[in-house]
Amino acid sequence: MEEQEFQEVWRWVLAVGDSILNIYRSDFEIRDKGGNDPVTEADLYASEFLFEKISKHFPSHGFLSEEKTDTNSRLDKEWVWILDPIDGTREFVKKNDQFALSLGLVRNGDPIWGIIFNPATGEFFSKSKHSFFAKLQAPYATEENFRTLVVESASILHPLQDGKERKQKPILLVSVSEMKEGLFSDPFWSEDFELRAMGSIAYKLGLLSAGFIDIIVSLKPKNEWDICGGISLLDEENFIYFPLKDKPYQFNQKTTLSFGLVAGKKSAVNYLESKIDFHQLSLKVKERW
């Protein structure tokens, strides 16, 4: 994969971001896939748009999307694209801006590159040699926005500087639904962390990659498409990430679920471990949504 190929994918995502935003601002159709799992025309359009682009330009690559029927054909591919066209569809339906498109690329199961893009806010997270963040203005499919991505991709994110002594509580993002269910009701969570609830695990991972927050904890299952794009942006020099009840992440698996998640700046993850043993934390993980 060449740099120009990754930049072409940025263009595709900018274009589909305009379509997602236009649908978001309209009275769009909603369908329930079952189990209070909504899907909208934006999910379906973005999934098909990117599938067609990727299939045409990278015909030897596999593809996994939440909104397309999965097949075993991807399992023996060296390169596989993993997409959630809208992570946080329930927030999208509520006209809440806590959602994001998540696209990850794995090579032999290892996440190597990705994009997290929130069309409602213009926040774009991706990587070139390093992960980067850009704040874009709609409409997104413009040369000005593309040039912004090229310029920002050449810079190193300053928010990742984590060497200064901490004077404030680490910012911990958790799921809105997990917070409502009382999974973070133990006093130490709010006493030792600045605890915030937010929709979309992909969006949270993007914010983490840019250093805007310190740590994410989830105590529920995650599918590969939820987390692949964001995990690919977390380099091992600055971050630690792992599922709470499984082996270390290996993507493009036949079973796409993992259980629980901790992802954060190294200092924040070490701080969390000083507050609760990770084995004890893993016992709190739910196996169903």
Short mmCIF file of C-alpha atoms in Angstrom, two decimals:
data_model
loop_
_atom_site.label_atom_id
_atom_site.label_comp_id
_atom_site.label_asym_id
_atom_site.label_seq_id
_atom_site.Cartn_x
_atom_site.Cartn_y
_atom_site.Cartn_z
CA MET A 1 0.00 0.00 0.00
CA GLU A 2 1.37 3.37 -1.09
CA GLU A 3 0.75 6.76 0.54
CA GLN A 4 -1.20 7.91 -2.52
CA GLU A 5 -3.58 4.96 -2.13
CA PHE A 6 -4.33 5.87 1.47
CA GLN A 7 -4.92 9.48 0.41
CA GLU A 8 -7.39 8.28 -2.22
CA VAL A 9 -9.32 6.51 0.55
CA TRP A 10 -9.44 9.82 2.43
CA ARG A 11 -11.18 11.32 -0.61
CA TRP A 12 -13.75 8.50 -0.64
CA VAL A 13 -14.50 9.00 3.04
CA LEU A 14 -14.84 12.76 2.62
CA ALA A 15 -17.33 12.18 -0.21
CA VAL A 16 -19.39 9.66 1.73
CA GLY A 17 -19.24 11.97 4.75
CA ASP A 18 -21.18 14.57 2.75
CA SER A 19 -23.86 11.99 1.98
CA ILE A 20 -24.07 10.90 5.62
CA LEU A 21 -24.40 14.51 6.76
CA ASN A 22 -27.13 15.26 4.22
CA ILE A 23 -29.11 12.24 5.41
CA TYR A 24 -28.49 13.15 9.07
CA ARG A 25 -30.05 16.56 8.44
CA SER A 26 -33.12 15.07 6.73
CA ASP A 27 -36.12 13.00 7.81
CA PHE A 28 -34.44 9.70 7.02
CA GLU A 29 -35.79 6.17 7.08
CA ILE A 30 -35.05 3.91 10.05
CA ARG A 31 -35.32 0.14 10.17
CA ASP A 32 -34.84 -2.14 13.19
CA LYS A 33 -32.56 -5.12 12.57
CA GLY A 34 -33.91 -6.67 15.80
CA GLY A 35 -32.94 -6.28 19.43
CA ASN A 36 -33.20 -2.48 19.33
CA ASP A 37 -30.48 -2.35 16.68
CA PRO A 38 -31.48 0.36 14.17
CA VAL A 39 -30.12 0.81 10.67
CA THR A 40 -30.65 3.86 8.47
CA GLU A 41 -30.28 4.66 4.80
CA ALA A 42 -27.02 6.42 5.72
CA ASP A 43 -25.54 3.17 7.10
CA LEU A 44 -26.54 1.25 3.98
CA TYR A 45 -25.43 3.90 1.49
CA ALA A 46 -22.02 4.42 3.10
CA SER A 47 -21.38 0.68 3.34
CA GLU A 48 -22.22 0.07 -0.32
CA PHE A 49 -20.32 3.15 -1.54
CA LEU A 50 -17.09 2.14 0.20
CA PHE A 51 -17.50 -1.52 -0.72
CA GLU A 52 -17.72 -0.61 -4.39
CA LYS A 53 -14.70 1.72 -4.23
CA ILE A 54 -12.54 -0.76 -2.31
CA SER A 55 -13.56 -3.73 -4.47
CA LYS A 56 -12.69 -1.84 -7.65
CA HIS A 57 -9.34 -0.42 -6.51
CA PHE A 58 -8.18 -3.31 -4.30
CA PRO A 59 -9.72 -6.42 -5.87
CA SER A 60 -7.46 -8.83 -3.98
CA HIS A 61 -8.48 -7.43 -0.58
CA GLY A 62 -11.19 -8.76 1.71
CA PHE A 63 -14.04 -6.68 3.12
CA LEU A 64 -16.06 -6.89 6.33
CA SER A 65 -18.89 -4.47 7.10
CA GLU A 66 -21.57 -4.43 9.75
CA GLU A 67 -24.12 -3.77 7.01
CA LYS A 68 -23.13 -6.45 4.48
CA THR A 69 -23.64 -10.20 4.70
CA ASP A 70 -20.36 -11.73 5.83
CA THR A 71 -18.68 -14.58 3.97
CA ASN A 72 -15.67 -16.77 4.70
CA SER A 73 -13.89 -15.49 1.59
CA ARG A 74 -12.18 -12.74 3.60
CA LEU A 75 -10.56 -15.18 6.06
CA ASP A 76 -7.65 -16.18 3.83
CA LYS A 77 -6.93 -12.63 2.59
CA GLU A 78 -3.69 -10.87 3.51
CA TRP A 79 -5.37 -7.45 3.44
CA VAL A 80 -8.90 -6.87 4.79
CA TRP A 81 -10.91 -3.66 5.18
CA ILE A 82 -13.22 -3.56 8.21
CA LEU A 83 -16.03 -1.00 8.18
CA ASP A 84 -18.73 0.32 10.44
CA PRO A 85 -20.39 2.93 8.23
CA ILE A 86 -22.00 4.56 11.28
CA ASP A 87 -20.87 3.50 14.71
CA GLY A 88 -23.43 4.95 17.08
CA THR A 89 -26.51 4.60 14.88
CA ARG A 90 -28.79 5.09 17.90
CA GLU A 91 -27.15 8.47 18.50
CA PHE A 92 -27.46 9.27 14.79
CA VAL A 93 -31.19 8.50 14.95
CA LYS A 94 -31.58 10.83 17.94
CA LYS A 95 -29.79 13.60 15.98
CA ASN A 96 -27.03 13.40 18.58
CA ASP A 97 -23.59 14.09 17.09
CA GLN A 98 -21.84 11.26 18.98
CA PHE A 99 -21.35 8.90 16.04
CA ALA A 100 -18.64 8.19 13.49
CA LEU A 101 -17.67 6.27 10.41
CA SER A 102 -14.97 3.72 11.27
CA LEU A 103 -12.77 2.15 8.59
CA GLY A 104 -9.78 -0.02 9.41
CA LEU A 105 -7.27 -1.93 7.30
CA VAL A 106 -5.66 -5.08 8.64
CA ARG A 107 -2.78 -7.11 7.27
CA ASN A 108 -2.64 -10.72 8.37
CA GLY A 109 -4.89 -9.81 11.29
CA ASP A 110 -2.89 -6.80 12.51
CA PRO A 111 -4.54 -3.36 12.34
CA ILE A 112 -2.20 -1.05 10.44
CA TRP A 113 -4.26 1.93 9.24
CA GLY A 114 -7.63 3.52 9.76
CA ILE A 115 -10.01 6.45 9.66
CA ILE A 116 -12.52 7.69 12.20
CA PHE A 117 -14.70 10.47 10.78
CA ASN A 118 -17.59 12.26 12.44
CA PRO A 119 -19.46 14.13 9.69
CA ALA A 120 -21.65 15.96 12.23
CA THR A 121 -18.66 17.66 13.87
CA GLY A 122 -16.05 17.55 11.09
CA GLU A 123 -13.57 15.67 13.28
CA PHE A 124 -11.30 13.46 11.16
CA PHE A 125 -8.78 11.05 12.71
CA SER A 126 -6.39 8.99 10.60
CA LYS A 127 -2.70 8.28 10.13
CA SER A 128 0.19 8.64 7.71
CA LYS A 129 3.53 8.00 9.38
CA HIS A 130 1.82 9.07 12.63
CA SER A 131 -1.77 9.38 13.74
CA PHE A 132 -3.24 12.84 13.20
CA PHE A 133 -6.39 14.88 13.76
CA ALA A 134 -8.05 17.49 11.53
CA LYS A 135 -11.13 19.64 12.01
CA LEU A 136 -12.88 20.01 8.66
CA GLN A 137 -15.74 22.13 7.37
CA ALA A 138 -18.69 20.83 5.35
CA PRO A 139 -19.04 20.24 2.48
CA TYR A 140 -16.19 17.80 2.96
CA ALA A 141 -15.31 16.62 -0.57
CA THR A 142 -13.27 19.72 -1.42
CA GLU A 143 -9.65 20.29 -2.33
CA GLU A 144 -9.30 22.58 0.68
CA ASN A 145 -10.28 19.80 3.09
CA PHE A 146 -8.07 17.30 1.29
CA ARG A 147 -5.10 19.68 1.52
CA THR A 148 -5.83 20.09 5.23
CA LEU A 149 -5.55 16.32 5.66
CA VAL A 150 -2.26 16.22 3.77
CA VAL A 151 -0.81 19.04 5.88
CA GLU A 152 -2.04 17.65 9.21
CA SER A 153 -0.85 14.15 8.35
CA ALA A 154 2.72 15.47 8.23
CA SER A 155 2.55 16.74 11.82
CA ILE A 156 2.87 14.90 15.12
CA LEU A 157 0.06 15.36 17.61
CA HIS A 158 1.15 17.46 20.59
CA PRO A 159 -1.72 16.29 22.83
CA LEU A 160 0.04 12.92 23.02
CA GLN A 161 2.78 14.40 25.15
CA ASP A 162 2.16 12.54 28.37
CA GLY A 163 5.32 13.06 30.35
CA LYS A 164 4.14 15.91 32.57
CA GLU A 165 3.08 15.12 36.12
CA ARG A 166 -0.69 14.72 36.28
CA LYS A 167 -2.53 17.27 38.43
CA GLN A 168 -6.06 16.38 37.35
CA LYS A 169 -8.03 13.17 37.26
CA PRO A 170 -7.65 11.16 34.03
CA ILE A 171 -10.58 11.68 31.64
CA LEU A 172 -12.38 8.34 31.30
CA LEU A 173 -14.99 7.81 28.58
CA VAL A 174 -17.58 5.06 28.95
CA SER A 175 -20.71 4.03 27.07
CA VAL A 176 -23.96 5.89 27.70
CA SER A 177 -25.85 2.61 27.97
CA GLU A 178 -23.25 1.05 30.30
CA MET A 179 -23.41 4.10 32.54
CA LYS A 180 -27.23 3.94 32.63
CA GLU A 181 -27.07 0.25 33.54
CA GLY A 182 -24.91 1.05 36.57
CA LEU A 183 -21.78 -0.74 35.34
CA PHE A 184 -19.67 2.19 36.57
CA SER A 185 -21.52 2.85 39.82
CA ASP A 186 -18.65 1.73 42.08
CA PRO A 187 -17.49 4.89 43.87
CA PHE A 188 -13.86 4.69 42.74
CA TRP A 189 -14.82 5.36 39.11
CA SER A 190 -16.09 8.86 39.84
CA GLU A 191 -13.70 9.50 42.72
CA ASP A 192 -10.53 8.65 40.82
CA PHE A 193 -11.50 9.60 37.25
CA GLU A 194 -13.28 12.39 35.44
CA LEU A 195 -16.03 10.06 34.27
CA ARG A 196 -17.93 10.98 31.10
CA ALA A 197 -20.54 8.99 29.13
CA MET A 198 -20.50 9.19 25.35
CA GLY A 199 -21.95 7.25 22.41
CA SER A 200 -19.88 5.42 19.77
CA ILE A 201 -16.80 3.46 20.76
CA ALA A 202 -15.22 4.37 17.41
CA TYR A 203 -15.61 8.10 18.11
CA LYS A 204 -14.15 7.60 21.58
CA LEU A 205 -11.13 5.81 20.11
CA GLY A 206 -10.61 8.66 17.67
CA LEU A 207 -10.61 11.18 20.52
CA LEU A 208 -8.14 9.00 22.41
CA SER A 209 -5.81 8.74 19.40
CA ALA A 210 -5.61 12.55 19.31
CA GLY A 211 -4.92 12.76 23.03
CA PHE A 212 -8.13 14.62 23.89
CA ILE A 213 -9.04 12.03 26.54
CA ASP A 214 -6.97 9.64 28.62
CA ILE A 215 -8.69 6.26 28.76
CA ILE A 216 -11.72 4.24 27.61
CA VAL A 217 -13.29 1.29 29.42
CA SER A 218 -16.12 -0.87 28.12
CA LEU A 219 -17.64 -3.83 29.93
CA LYS A 220 -19.68 -5.14 27.01
CA PRO A 221 -18.95 -7.02 23.76
CA LYS A 222 -17.44 -5.29 20.77
CA ASN A 223 -17.45 -6.34 17.13
CA GLU A 224 -14.38 -5.95 14.95
CA TRP A 225 -16.05 -3.20 12.93
CA ASP A 226 -16.70 -1.19 16.11
CA ILE A 227 -13.04 -0.93 17.07
CA CYS A 228 -10.69 -1.83 14.21
CA GLY A 229 -10.42 1.66 12.72
CA GLY A 230 -9.77 3.26 16.10
CA ILE A 231 -7.37 0.61 17.39
CA SER A 232 -5.27 1.03 14.25
CA LEU A 233 -4.60 4.65 15.26
CA LEU A 234 -3.17 3.75 18.70
CA ASP A 235 0.57 3.24 18.44
CA GLU A 236 2.28 1.05 21.02
CA GLU A 237 4.71 3.82 21.98
CA ASN A 238 1.94 5.95 23.48
CA PHE A 239 -1.00 3.62 24.20
CA ILE A 240 -2.05 0.33 25.73
CA TYR A 241 -5.18 -1.49 24.56
CA PHE A 242 -6.63 -4.94 25.12
CA PRO A 243 -9.90 -6.86 25.45
CA LEU A 244 -10.73 -7.77 29.04
CA LYS A 245 -11.77 -11.39 28.47
CA ASP A 246 -9.85 -12.48 25.40
CA LYS A 247 -6.40 -12.86 23.93
CA PRO A 248 -4.79 -9.72 22.44
CA TYR A 249 -6.62 -8.30 19.43
CA GLN A 250 -6.28 -10.21 16.17
CA PHE A 251 -8.68 -9.02 13.49
CA ASN A 252 -10.33 -10.71 10.52
CA GLN A 253 -11.47 -13.62 12.64
CA LYS A 254 -14.38 -15.93 11.84
CA THR A 255 -16.00 -14.89 15.13
CA THR A 256 -15.87 -11.10 15.17
CA LEU A 257 -16.77 -10.51 18.83
CA SER A 258 -14.43 -9.61 21.68
CA PHE A 259 -15.47 -8.97 25.28
CA GLY A 260 -14.70 -5.80 27.19
CA LEU A 261 -12.10 -3.21 26.30
CA VAL A 262 -9.47 -1.06 27.95
CA ALA A 263 -7.65 1.48 25.77
CA GLY A 264 -5.70 4.46 26.99
CA LYS A 265 -2.53 6.42 27.32
CA LYS A 266 0.05 4.29 29.06
CA SER A 267 0.06 6.38 32.23
CA ALA A 268 -3.76 6.28 32.45
CA VAL A 269 -3.93 2.50 32.00
CA ASN A 270 -1.27 2.03 34.67
CA TYR A 271 -3.24 4.37 36.93
CA LEU A 272 -6.38 2.32 36.37
CA GLU A 273 -4.53 -0.87 37.27
CA SER A 274 -3.46 0.76 40.54
CA LYS A 275 -7.16 1.24 41.36
CA ILE A 276 -8.58 -2.15 40.32
CA ASP A 277 -7.03 -5.48 39.39
CA PHE A 278 -7.71 -6.21 35.72
CA HIS A 279 -8.78 -9.77 36.50
CA GLN A 280 -11.40 -8.38 38.88
CA LEU A 281 -12.46 -5.91 36.21
CA SER A 282 -12.79 -8.73 33.66
CA LEU A 283 -15.28 -10.48 35.95
CA LYS A 284 -17.63 -7.50 35.48
CA VAL A 285 -17.71 -7.91 31.69
CA LYS A 286 -21.09 -8.81 30.20
CA GLU A 287 -21.33 -11.34 27.39
CA ARG A 288 -24.42 -9.74 25.88
CA TRP A 289 -25.46 -6.20 25.03
#
